[in-house]
GROMACS .gro file of C-alpha atoms in nm:
model
  185
    1CYS     CA    1  -2.977  16.042  -9.551
    2THR     CA    2  -2.872  15.676  -9.560
    3LYS     CA    3  -2.861  15.616  -9.936
    4CYS     CA    4  -2.486  15.547  -9.920
    5ILE     CA    5  -2.539  15.279  -9.655
    6ASP     CA    6  -2.820  15.114  -9.850
    7ALA     CA    7  -2.615  15.119 -10.171
    8CYS     CA    8  -2.314  14.965  -9.996
    9HIS     CA    9  -2.522  14.686  -9.847
   10THR     CA   10  -2.687  14.610 -10.179
   11GLU     CA   11  -2.366  14.625 -10.384
   12ASN     CA   12  -2.161  14.411 -10.149
   13GLY     CA   13  -2.422  14.171 -10.011
   14VAL     CA   14  -2.385  14.304  -9.658
   15SER     CA   15  -2.736  14.281  -9.525
   16GLU     CA   16  -2.754  14.013  -9.255
   17GLN     CA   17  -2.960  14.091  -8.948
   18LEU     CA   18  -2.829  13.891  -8.654
   19PRO     CA   19  -3.012  13.873  -8.320
   20ASP     CA   20  -2.730  14.073  -8.160
   21ALA     CA   21  -2.722  14.387  -8.377
   22ARG     CA   22  -2.363  14.458  -8.264
   23GLN     CA   23  -2.258  14.157  -8.471
   24ASN     CA   24  -2.403  14.285  -8.799
   25SER     CA   25  -2.147  14.389  -9.059
   26GLN     CA   26  -2.127  14.762  -9.108
   27TRP     CA   27  -1.894  14.861  -9.388
   28ILE     CA   28  -2.035  15.213  -9.372
   29ARG     CA   29  -2.245  15.360  -9.098
   30LYS     CA   30  -2.385  15.698  -9.001
   31ILE     CA   31  -2.238  15.859  -8.691
   32GLU     CA   32  -2.307  16.179  -8.502
   33LEU     CA   33  -2.039  16.418  -8.383
   34VAL     CA   34  -2.130  16.667  -8.112
   35ASP     CA   35  -1.922  16.981  -8.073
   36ARG     CA   36  -1.870  17.012  -7.698
   37ARG     CA   37  -1.829  17.388  -7.724
   38ASP     CA   38  -2.166  17.474  -7.876
   39GLY     CA   39  -2.364  17.148  -7.891
   40ARG     CA   40  -2.377  17.151  -8.273
   41VAL     CA   41  -2.450  16.802  -8.408
   42THR     CA   42  -2.301  16.683  -8.736
   43GLN     CA   43  -2.392  16.354  -8.900
   44LEU     CA   44  -2.149  16.188  -9.135
   45PRO     CA   45  -2.077  15.856  -9.300
   46MET     CA   46  -1.802  15.651  -9.134
   47MET     CA   47  -1.623  15.372  -9.313
   48CYS     CA   48  -1.270  15.241  -9.345
   49GLN     CA   49  -1.059  15.555  -9.375
   50HIS     CA   50  -0.809  15.388  -9.612
   51CYS     CA   51  -0.518  15.533  -9.417
   52ALA     CA   52  -0.175  15.598  -9.562
   53ASN     CA   53  -0.035  15.450  -9.239
   54PRO     CA   54  -0.302  15.189  -9.154
   55PRO     CA   55  -0.262  15.044  -8.804
   56CYS     CA   56  -0.471  14.743  -8.911
   57VAL     CA   57  -0.200  14.642  -9.159
   58ASP     CA   58   0.078  14.684  -8.904
   59VAL     CA   59  -0.075  14.440  -8.654
   60CYS     CA   60  -0.195  14.168  -8.891
   61PRO     CA   61   0.012  13.853  -8.825
   62THR     CA   62  -0.066  13.692  -9.162
   63GLY     CA   63  -0.055  13.988  -9.399
   64ALA     CA   64  -0.427  13.950  -9.472
   65SER     CA   65  -0.475  14.319  -9.398
   66MET     CA   66  -0.294  14.501  -9.675
   67LYS     CA   67  -0.274  14.830  -9.858
   68ARG     CA   68  -0.272  14.840 -10.238
   69ALA     CA   69  -0.039  15.070 -10.428
   70ASP     CA   70  -0.336  15.302 -10.494
   71GLY     CA   71  -0.401  15.335 -10.118
   72ILE     CA   72  -0.707  15.111 -10.088
   73VAL     CA   73  -0.687  14.902  -9.770
   74LEU     CA   74  -0.826  14.549  -9.804
   75VAL     CA   75  -0.855  14.217  -9.621
   76ASP     CA   76  -0.760  13.899  -9.804
   77ARG     CA   77  -1.026  13.656  -9.682
   78HIS     CA   78  -0.816  13.358  -9.788
   79THR     CA   79  -0.535  13.464  -9.553
   80CYS     CA   80  -0.739  13.609  -9.265
   81ILE     CA   81  -0.738  13.381  -8.957
   82GLY     CA   82  -1.000  13.585  -8.772
   83CYS     CA   83  -0.772  13.696  -8.488
   84ARG     CA   84  -0.932  14.043  -8.496
   85TYR     CA   85  -0.612  14.228  -8.410
   86CYS     CA   86  -0.690  14.464  -8.697
   87MET     CA   87  -1.031  14.540  -8.546
   88MET     CA   88  -0.869  14.634  -8.217
   89ALA     CA   89  -0.606  14.848  -8.392
   90CYS     CA   90  -0.855  15.046  -8.603
   91PRO     CA   91  -0.929  15.375  -8.425
   92TYR     CA   92  -1.235  15.428  -8.650
   93LYS     CA   93  -1.417  15.105  -8.556
   94ALA     CA   94  -1.442  15.045  -8.929
   95ARG     CA   95  -1.399  14.669  -8.937
   96SER     CA   96  -1.656  14.396  -8.884
   97PHE     CA   97  -1.628  14.027  -8.810
   98ALA     CA   98  -1.840  13.771  -8.996
   99HIS     CA   99  -1.988  13.576  -8.705
  100GLU     CA  100  -2.216  13.358  -8.913
  101ALA     CA  101  -2.210  13.178  -9.247
  102GLN     CA  102  -2.290  13.431  -9.519
  103THR     CA  103  -2.582  13.400  -9.760
  104ASP     CA  104  -2.697  13.610 -10.056
  105GLN     CA  105  -2.340  13.697 -10.141
  106ALA     CA  106  -2.241  13.919 -10.427
  107PRO     CA  107  -2.027  13.724 -10.677
  108HIS     CA  108  -1.754  13.991 -10.674
  109ASN     CA  109  -1.742  13.990 -10.294
  110PRO     CA  110  -1.721  13.642 -10.143
  111ARG     CA  111  -1.761  13.661  -9.766
  112GLY     CA  112  -1.689  13.391  -9.513
  113LYS     CA  113  -1.762  13.310  -9.151
  114GLY     CA  114  -1.467  13.384  -8.926
  115CYS     CA  115  -1.314  13.663  -9.138
  116VAL     CA  116  -1.270  14.030  -9.075
  117GLU     CA  117  -1.414  14.263  -9.338
  118ALA     CA  118  -1.442  14.632  -9.407
  119CYS     CA  119  -1.520  14.886  -9.676
  120THR     CA  120  -1.326  14.808  -9.992
  121LEU     CA  121  -1.428  15.133 -10.165
  122CYS     CA  122  -1.600  14.891 -10.404
  123VAL     CA  123  -1.259  14.790 -10.538
  124HIS     CA  124  -1.425  14.583 -10.812
  125ARG     CA  125  -1.591  14.900 -10.940
  126VAL     CA  126  -1.280  15.116 -10.899
  127ASP     CA  127  -1.077  14.862 -11.099
  128ALA     CA  128  -1.342  14.888 -11.372
  129GLY     CA  129  -1.322  15.269 -11.374
  130VAL     CA  130  -1.651  15.325 -11.187
  131VAL     CA  131  -1.703  15.515 -10.860
  132PRO     CA  132  -1.796  15.327 -10.541
  133ALA     CA  133  -2.165  15.247 -10.494
  134CYS     CA  134  -2.199  15.488 -10.201
  135VAL     CA  135  -2.076  15.779 -10.412
  136GLU     CA  136  -2.300  15.685 -10.704
  137ALA     CA  137  -2.606  15.661 -10.476
  138CYS     CA  138  -2.530  15.995 -10.314
  139HIS     CA  139  -2.519  16.164 -10.654
  140ALA     CA  140  -2.831  15.983 -10.776
  141LYS     CA  141  -3.017  16.114 -10.471
  142GLY     CA  142  -2.913  16.462 -10.578
  143ARG     CA  143  -2.699  16.530 -10.275
  144GLY     CA  144  -2.353  16.515 -10.428
  145ALA     CA  145  -2.206  16.509 -10.078
  146MET     CA  146  -1.961  16.231 -10.160
  147LEU     CA  147  -1.679  16.250 -10.412
  148PHE     CA  148  -1.425  15.989 -10.515
  149GLY     CA  149  -1.092  16.017 -10.685
  150ASP     CA  150  -0.716  16.017 -10.658
  151LEU     CA  151  -0.605  16.285 -10.413
  152MET     CA  152  -0.259  16.275 -10.570
  153ASN     CA  153  -0.388  16.351 -10.920
  154PRO     CA  154  -0.442  16.726 -10.978
  155GLU     CA  155  -0.676  16.645 -11.269
  156HIS     CA  156  -0.935  16.472 -11.048
  157ALA     CA  157  -1.235  16.671 -10.930
  158ILE     CA  158  -1.178  16.564 -10.570
  159THR     CA  159  -0.830  16.717 -10.569
  160GLN     CA  160  -0.971  17.046 -10.693
  161VAL     CA  161  -1.248  17.044 -10.431
  162VAL     CA  162  -1.002  16.966 -10.150
  163ALA     CA  163  -0.783  17.253 -10.270
  164GLN     CA  164  -1.081  17.489 -10.282
  165TYR     CA  165  -1.258  17.402  -9.955
  166PRO     CA  166  -1.116  17.327  -9.611
  167THR     CA  167  -1.140  16.957  -9.525
  168SER     CA  168  -1.067  16.752  -9.216
  169GLN     CA  169  -0.948  16.404  -9.141
  170ILE     CA  170  -1.109  16.216  -8.854
  171ARG     CA  171  -0.856  16.187  -8.570
  172ALA     CA  172  -0.573  16.342  -8.768
  173ASP     CA  173  -0.382  16.353  -8.439
  174LEU     CA  174  -0.326  15.976  -8.468
  175LYS     CA  175  -0.102  16.030  -8.773
  176THR     CA  176  -0.268  15.750  -8.973
  177ASP     CA  177  -0.323  16.000  -9.258
  178PRO     CA  178  -0.677  15.892  -9.357
  179GLY     CA  179  -0.759  15.904  -9.727
  180ILE     CA  180  -1.118  16.003  -9.649
  181ARG     CA  181  -1.173  16.379  -9.613
  182TYR     CA  182  -1.472  16.557  -9.459
  183HIS     CA  183  -1.591  16.912  -9.520
  184GLY     CA  184  -1.773  17.110  -9.254
  185ILE     CA  185  -1.676  16.919  -8.942
   0.00000   0.00000   0.00000
């Protein structure tokens, strides 16, 4: 389903519809993976992978792309000069560029024309002790397909699930060590 996408757009005020759809911000999107061996199609949500070794941070000339101590990767819109190096460096195509002036903004998420932006894991909610909007919407829909927590904390449910079930990282071969894990791909 697309409840996680809808919740993200509502929570973060990411809903513009530009004439060129490629220019719309997509903090989370649904992608399809096709297994070349058997043709099996898997759909999954794709967002910033909040990498332990984020290439977007390495290439940013101003330090606007940064990683917090808790592993959340963010863009400081006050420092971003819109060079888009981070967009080119991201192997997950998880960053968007604000091409137009932004309207209907969420107060906790000011957005500006000429800045790069990406999934923040709803950092304002995380800092308040609440799960990201996408995770909350997934559980409200009754799917429970998304979990959130500290992978380094053995007390968190996500750590127990990852220990119990095999999970994958998208493009683990790139050695970015994504914080997002997928089951069943």
